[in-house]
Short mmCIF file of N, CA and C in Angstrom, two decimals:
data_model
loop_
_atom_site.label_atom_id
_atom_site.label_comp_id
_atom_site.label_asym_id
_atom_site.label_seq_id
_atom_site.Cartn_x
_atom_site.Cartn_y
_atom_site.Cartn_z
N MET A 108 -5.52 23.76 6.84
CA MET A 108 -4.77 22.63 7.23
C MET A 108 -5.05 21.21 7.03
N ARG A 109 -6.52 20.99 7.02
CA ARG A 109 -7.01 19.64 6.76
C ARG A 109 -6.52 19.36 5.46
N ARG A 110 -7.12 20.32 4.18
CA ARG A 110 -6.48 20.02 2.52
C ARG A 110 -5.18 19.71 3.03
N ALA A 111 -4.02 20.19 3.00
CA ALA A 111 -2.95 20.54 2.84
C ALA A 111 -2.76 18.55 3.56
N SER A 112 -3.02 18.27 4.52
CA SER A 112 -3.11 17.32 5.31
C SER A 112 -3.61 16.04 4.08
N LEU A 113 -4.44 16.60 3.44
CA LEU A 113 -5.37 14.93 2.83
C LEU A 113 -4.43 15.48 1.83
N HIS A 114 -4.03 16.44 0.72
CA HIS A 114 -2.87 16.72 -0.25
C HIS A 114 -1.66 16.09 -0.28
N MET A 115 -0.94 15.95 1.28
CA MET A 115 0.44 15.38 1.36
C MET A 115 0.36 13.71 1.18
N LEU A 116 -1.81 13.28 1.54
CA LEU A 116 -1.62 11.71 2.52
C LEU A 116 -1.85 11.09 0.95
N LEU A 117 -2.45 12.29 0.27
CA LEU A 117 -2.88 11.37 -1.50
C LEU A 117 -1.45 11.42 -2.27
N CYS A 118 -0.54 12.64 -1.76
CA CYS A 118 0.20 12.56 -2.99
C CYS A 118 1.27 10.63 -2.13
N GLN A 119 1.19 11.08 -1.23
CA GLN A 119 1.65 9.81 -0.30
C GLN A 119 1.08 8.34 -1.63
N PHE A 120 -0.17 8.24 -0.99
CA PHE A 120 -0.84 7.13 -1.44
C PHE A 120 -0.17 7.25 -3.18
N ALA A 121 0.12 7.88 -4.04
CA ALA A 121 0.02 8.26 -5.63
C ALA A 121 1.35 7.48 -5.33
N MET A 122 3.15 7.75 -4.59
CA MET A 122 4.26 7.09 -4.59
C MET A 122 3.70 5.93 -4.29
N ALA A 123 3.26 6.14 -3.30
CA ALA A 123 3.12 4.34 -3.00
C ALA A 123 2.28 2.90 -3.62
N LEU A 124 1.67 3.59 -4.89
CA LEU A 124 1.17 2.78 -5.99
C LEU A 124 1.74 2.60 -7.09
N GLY A 125 2.31 3.34 -6.98
CA GLY A 125 3.94 3.50 -8.39
C GLY A 125 4.80 2.80 -7.99
N LEU A 126 5.03 3.04 -7.08
CA LEU A 126 6.13 2.17 -6.76
C LEU A 126 5.61 0.82 -6.44
N LEU A 127 4.45 0.30 -6.13
CA LEU A 127 4.24 -0.76 -5.80
C LEU A 127 3.69 -1.60 -7.75
N LEU A 128 3.63 -0.55 -8.80
CA LEU A 128 3.30 -0.92 -10.25
C LEU A 128 4.70 -1.20 -10.40
N SER A 129 5.85 -0.44 -10.64
CA SER A 129 7.24 -0.75 -10.41
C SER A 129 7.57 -1.68 -10.81
N LEU A 130 7.24 -2.25 -9.12
CA LEU A 130 7.93 -2.88 -8.08
C LEU A 130 7.33 -4.82 -8.94
N GLY A 131 6.16 -5.04 -9.65
CA GLY A 131 4.83 -5.34 -9.45
C GLY A 131 5.54 -6.21 -10.99
N SER A 132 6.08 -5.60 -11.95
CA SER A 132 6.41 -5.41 -13.30
C SER A 132 7.81 -5.81 -13.50
N GLU A 133 8.57 -5.40 -12.69
CA GLU A 133 10.38 -5.92 -12.34
C GLU A 133 9.50 -7.51 -11.75
N ALA A 134 9.08 -7.55 -10.77
CA ALA A 134 9.02 -8.99 -10.43
C ALA A 134 7.99 -10.14 -11.73
N TRP A 135 7.35 -9.39 -11.69
CA TRP A 135 6.91 -9.76 -13.18
C TRP A 135 7.98 -10.84 -14.26
N ALA A 136 8.38 -9.89 -13.95
CA ALA A 136 9.54 -9.91 -15.80
C ALA A 136 10.72 -11.08 -15.03
N ALA A 137 10.90 -10.54 -13.92
CA ALA A 137 11.86 -11.68 -13.64
C ALA A 137 11.55 -12.87 -12.98
N ARG A 138 10.32 -13.08 -12.69
CA ARG A 138 10.14 -14.56 -12.06
C ARG A 138 10.32 -15.30 -11.79
N PRO A 139 10.74 -15.41 -10.23
CA PRO A 139 11.65 -15.38 -9.19
C PRO A 139 11.18 -17.09 -8.75
N ALA A 140 12.02 -17.69 -8.06
CA ALA A 140 12.06 -19.54 -8.03
C ALA A 140 10.97 -19.64 -7.20
N PRO A 141 10.04 -20.32 -7.76
CA PRO A 141 8.99 -20.91 -6.69
C PRO A 141 9.29 -21.28 -4.74
N GLN A 142 8.56 -19.98 -3.51
CA GLN A 142 9.95 -20.07 -2.68
C GLN A 142 8.18 -20.97 -1.72
N ALA A 143 9.02 -20.95 -0.76
CA ALA A 143 8.52 -22.00 0.74
C ALA A 143 7.84 -20.94 0.89
N ALA A 144 6.15 -21.40 1.81
CA ALA A 144 5.83 -20.70 2.22
C ALA A 144 6.01 -19.84 2.78
N VAL A 145 5.24 -18.44 2.60
CA VAL A 145 5.85 -17.17 3.22
C VAL A 145 4.96 -16.37 4.16
N ASP A 146 5.41 -16.22 5.10
CA ASP A 146 4.44 -15.62 6.71
C ASP A 146 4.17 -13.99 6.12
N LEU A 147 2.32 -13.75 5.75
CA LEU A 147 2.55 -13.08 5.30
C LEU A 147 1.68 -12.40 6.62
N GLU A 148 1.99 -10.96 7.35
CA GLU A 148 0.75 -10.40 8.15
C GLU A 148 0.14 -9.45 7.47
N ALA A 149 -1.43 -9.60 7.77
CA ALA A 149 -2.46 -8.57 7.21
C ALA A 149 -1.80 -7.65 7.51
N PRO A 150 -2.00 -6.55 7.42
CA PRO A 150 -1.94 -5.50 7.70
C PRO A 150 -3.58 -4.79 8.35
N PRO A 151 -2.98 -3.86 9.49
CA PRO A 151 -4.21 -3.95 10.45
C PRO A 151 -5.40 -3.08 9.62
N ALA A 152 -6.44 -3.12 10.05
CA ALA A 152 -7.89 -3.35 9.50
C ALA A 152 -8.45 -1.68 9.41
N LEU A 153 -8.86 -0.93 9.20
CA LEU A 153 -8.79 0.55 9.76
C LEU A 153 -10.43 0.52 9.23
N ALA A 154 -10.84 1.63 10.20
CA ALA A 154 -11.95 1.13 9.91
C ALA A 154 -12.21 2.27 9.16
N GLU A 155 -13.69 2.46 8.83
CA GLU A 155 -14.19 3.65 7.92
C GLU A 155 -13.91 4.98 8.22
N ASP A 156 -14.52 5.57 9.33
CA ASP A 156 -13.74 6.68 9.39
C ASP A 156 -12.12 6.53 9.99
N ALA A 157 -11.06 6.37 10.01
CA ALA A 157 -10.21 6.21 9.55
C ALA A 157 -9.72 8.25 9.58
N SER A 158 -8.63 8.13 11.02
CA SER A 158 -8.19 9.67 10.28
C SER A 158 -7.32 9.37 9.50
N LEU A 159 -6.60 10.96 9.08
CA LEU A 159 -5.14 10.81 7.88
C LEU A 159 -4.20 10.26 8.98
N ASP A 160 -3.95 11.10 10.12
CA ASP A 160 -2.69 10.07 10.55
C ASP A 160 -3.19 8.77 10.63
N GLN A 161 -4.15 7.85 11.08
CA GLN A 161 -3.88 6.73 10.91
C GLN A 161 -4.16 6.19 8.97
N LEU A 162 -4.72 6.54 8.70
CA LEU A 162 -3.59 6.61 6.82
C LEU A 162 -2.80 6.47 6.47
N ASN A 163 -1.82 7.81 7.05
CA ASN A 163 -0.65 8.04 6.82
C ASN A 163 0.35 6.51 7.23
N ALA A 164 -0.16 5.83 8.25
CA ALA A 164 0.54 4.98 9.17
C ALA A 164 0.01 3.85 8.39
N GLN A 165 -0.71 3.37 8.19
CA GLN A 165 -1.43 2.47 7.34
C GLN A 165 -0.19 2.26 5.72
N LEU A 166 -0.16 4.27 5.16
CA LEU A 166 0.44 3.91 4.25
C LEU A 166 2.32 3.87 4.37
N ASP A 167 2.98 3.93 5.96
CA ASP A 167 3.84 3.76 6.04
C ASP A 167 4.10 1.58 6.28
N LEU A 168 3.37 1.45 6.90
CA LEU A 168 3.61 0.43 6.79
C LEU A 168 3.53 -0.20 5.46
N ILE A 169 3.17 0.12 4.51
CA ILE A 169 2.37 -0.17 2.79
C ILE A 169 3.72 -0.22 2.40
N ARG A 170 4.44 0.68 2.37
CA ARG A 170 5.99 1.58 1.49
C ARG A 170 6.67 0.58 2.12
N GLN A 171 7.31 0.11 3.87
CA GLN A 171 8.08 -1.32 4.46
C GLN A 171 7.53 -2.00 4.39
N ARG A 172 6.68 -2.63 3.78
CA ARG A 172 6.93 -3.93 3.27
C ARG A 172 7.14 -4.13 1.95
N VAL A 173 7.11 -3.48 0.25
CA VAL A 173 7.59 -3.41 -0.81
C VAL A 173 9.04 -3.86 -0.22
N THR A 174 9.77 -4.29 -0.54
CA THR A 174 10.64 -5.37 -0.94
C THR A 174 11.46 -5.62 -2.24
N ALA A 175 12.98 -5.62 -2.93
CA ALA A 175 13.37 -5.26 -3.69
C ALA A 175 13.03 -7.41 -4.73
N ASP A 176 12.76 -7.75 -3.27
CA ASP A 176 12.83 -9.38 -3.69
C ASP A 176 11.59 -9.58 -3.16
N ALA A 177 10.46 -8.88 -3.24
CA ALA A 177 9.03 -9.35 -3.10
C ALA A 177 8.31 -9.81 -4.10
N SER A 178 6.99 -11.22 -3.69
CA SER A 178 7.10 -12.34 -4.35
C SER A 178 5.68 -11.77 -5.00
N ASP A 179 5.11 -12.64 -5.51
CA ASP A 179 3.88 -11.98 -6.30
C ASP A 179 2.78 -12.31 -5.18
N ASP A 180 2.73 -13.00 -4.45
CA ASP A 180 1.10 -12.93 -3.23
C ASP A 180 1.91 -11.88 -2.64
N LEU A 181 2.71 -11.29 -1.93
CA LEU A 181 3.46 -10.17 -1.67
C LEU A 181 3.04 -8.64 -1.63
N LEU A 182 2.97 -8.31 -3.37
CA LEU A 182 2.93 -7.90 -4.13
C LEU A 182 1.19 -7.10 -4.43
N ALA A 183 -0.03 -8.33 -4.90
CA ALA A 183 -1.03 -8.69 -4.64
C ALA A 183 -1.62 -8.73 -3.39
N GLU A 184 -1.19 -8.59 -2.14
CA GLU A 184 -1.37 -8.08 -0.78
C GLU A 184 -1.59 -6.96 -1.17
N LEU A 185 -0.18 -5.94 -1.14
CA LEU A 185 0.14 -4.85 -0.97
C LEU A 185 -0.90 -3.54 -1.63
N ARG A 186 -1.38 -4.37 -2.46
CA ARG A 186 -2.09 -3.50 -4.15
C ARG A 186 -3.27 -3.47 -3.07
N GLN A 187 -3.72 -4.59 -2.20
CA GLN A 187 -5.03 -4.50 -2.23
C GLN A 187 -5.28 -3.59 -0.81
N SER A 188 -4.36 -3.51 -0.16
CA SER A 188 -3.96 -2.67 1.01
C SER A 188 -4.01 -1.35 0.81
N ALA A 189 -3.11 -1.22 -0.12
CA ALA A 189 -3.19 0.60 -1.17
C ALA A 189 -5.00 0.76 -1.69
N LEU A 190 -4.82 -0.37 -2.20
CA LEU A 190 -6.79 0.04 -2.95
C LEU A 190 -7.93 0.65 -1.84
N GLN A 191 -7.41 -0.52 -0.71
CA GLN A 191 -8.91 0.47 0.87
C GLN A 191 -7.82 2.13 1.63
N VAL A 192 -6.93 1.43 1.82
CA VAL A 192 -6.56 3.25 1.93
C VAL A 192 -7.13 4.42 0.91
N GLN A 193 -6.77 4.02 -0.45
CA GLN A 193 -7.69 5.08 -1.57
C GLN A 193 -8.76 5.30 -0.54
N ARG A 194 -9.81 4.17 -1.07
CA ARG A 194 -10.84 5.05 -0.47
C ARG A 194 -11.22 5.35 0.65
N GLN A 195 -10.33 4.78 2.21
CA GLN A 195 -10.74 5.76 2.61
C GLN A 195 -10.14 6.92 2.85
N ALA A 196 -9.74 7.69 1.71
CA ALA A 196 -9.30 8.94 1.71
C ALA A 196 -10.07 10.21 0.57
N ASP A 197 -10.80 8.36 -0.20
CA ASP A 197 -11.76 9.39 -1.22
C ASP A 197 -12.71 9.90 0.28
N ALA A 198 -13.09 9.26 0.52
CA ALA A 198 -14.46 8.86 1.82
C ALA A 198 -13.79 10.75 2.61
N LEU A 199 -12.66 10.58 3.22
CA LEU A 199 -12.44 11.64 3.78
C LEU A 199 -12.31 13.29 2.88
N LEU A 200 -12.54 12.99 1.41
CA LEU A 200 -12.28 13.65 0.76
C LEU A 200 -14.54 14.81 0.70
N ALA A 201 -14.86 13.36 0.84
CA ALA A 201 -16.40 13.42 -0.45
C ALA A 201 -16.66 14.04 1.53
#
């Protein structure tokens, strides 16, 4: 069961990363006009020994923040969050 949950987590991560990359390329190509300061709420930091449920919740937050009109700063923050989740998932595999 844990293996299946971990597989599902990694699949969700791959989908989130693909979405980030596709939106990132669209945002880069479109180059929207500069916006006023955006209030970016940092994602909650997870402990190194985070459970699969916590990692799934983090991925859900990342997905919710990705929008069609995302700015470059927001995409950079989301990429960092996704990398953090990936490191934690890799640690669970070890």
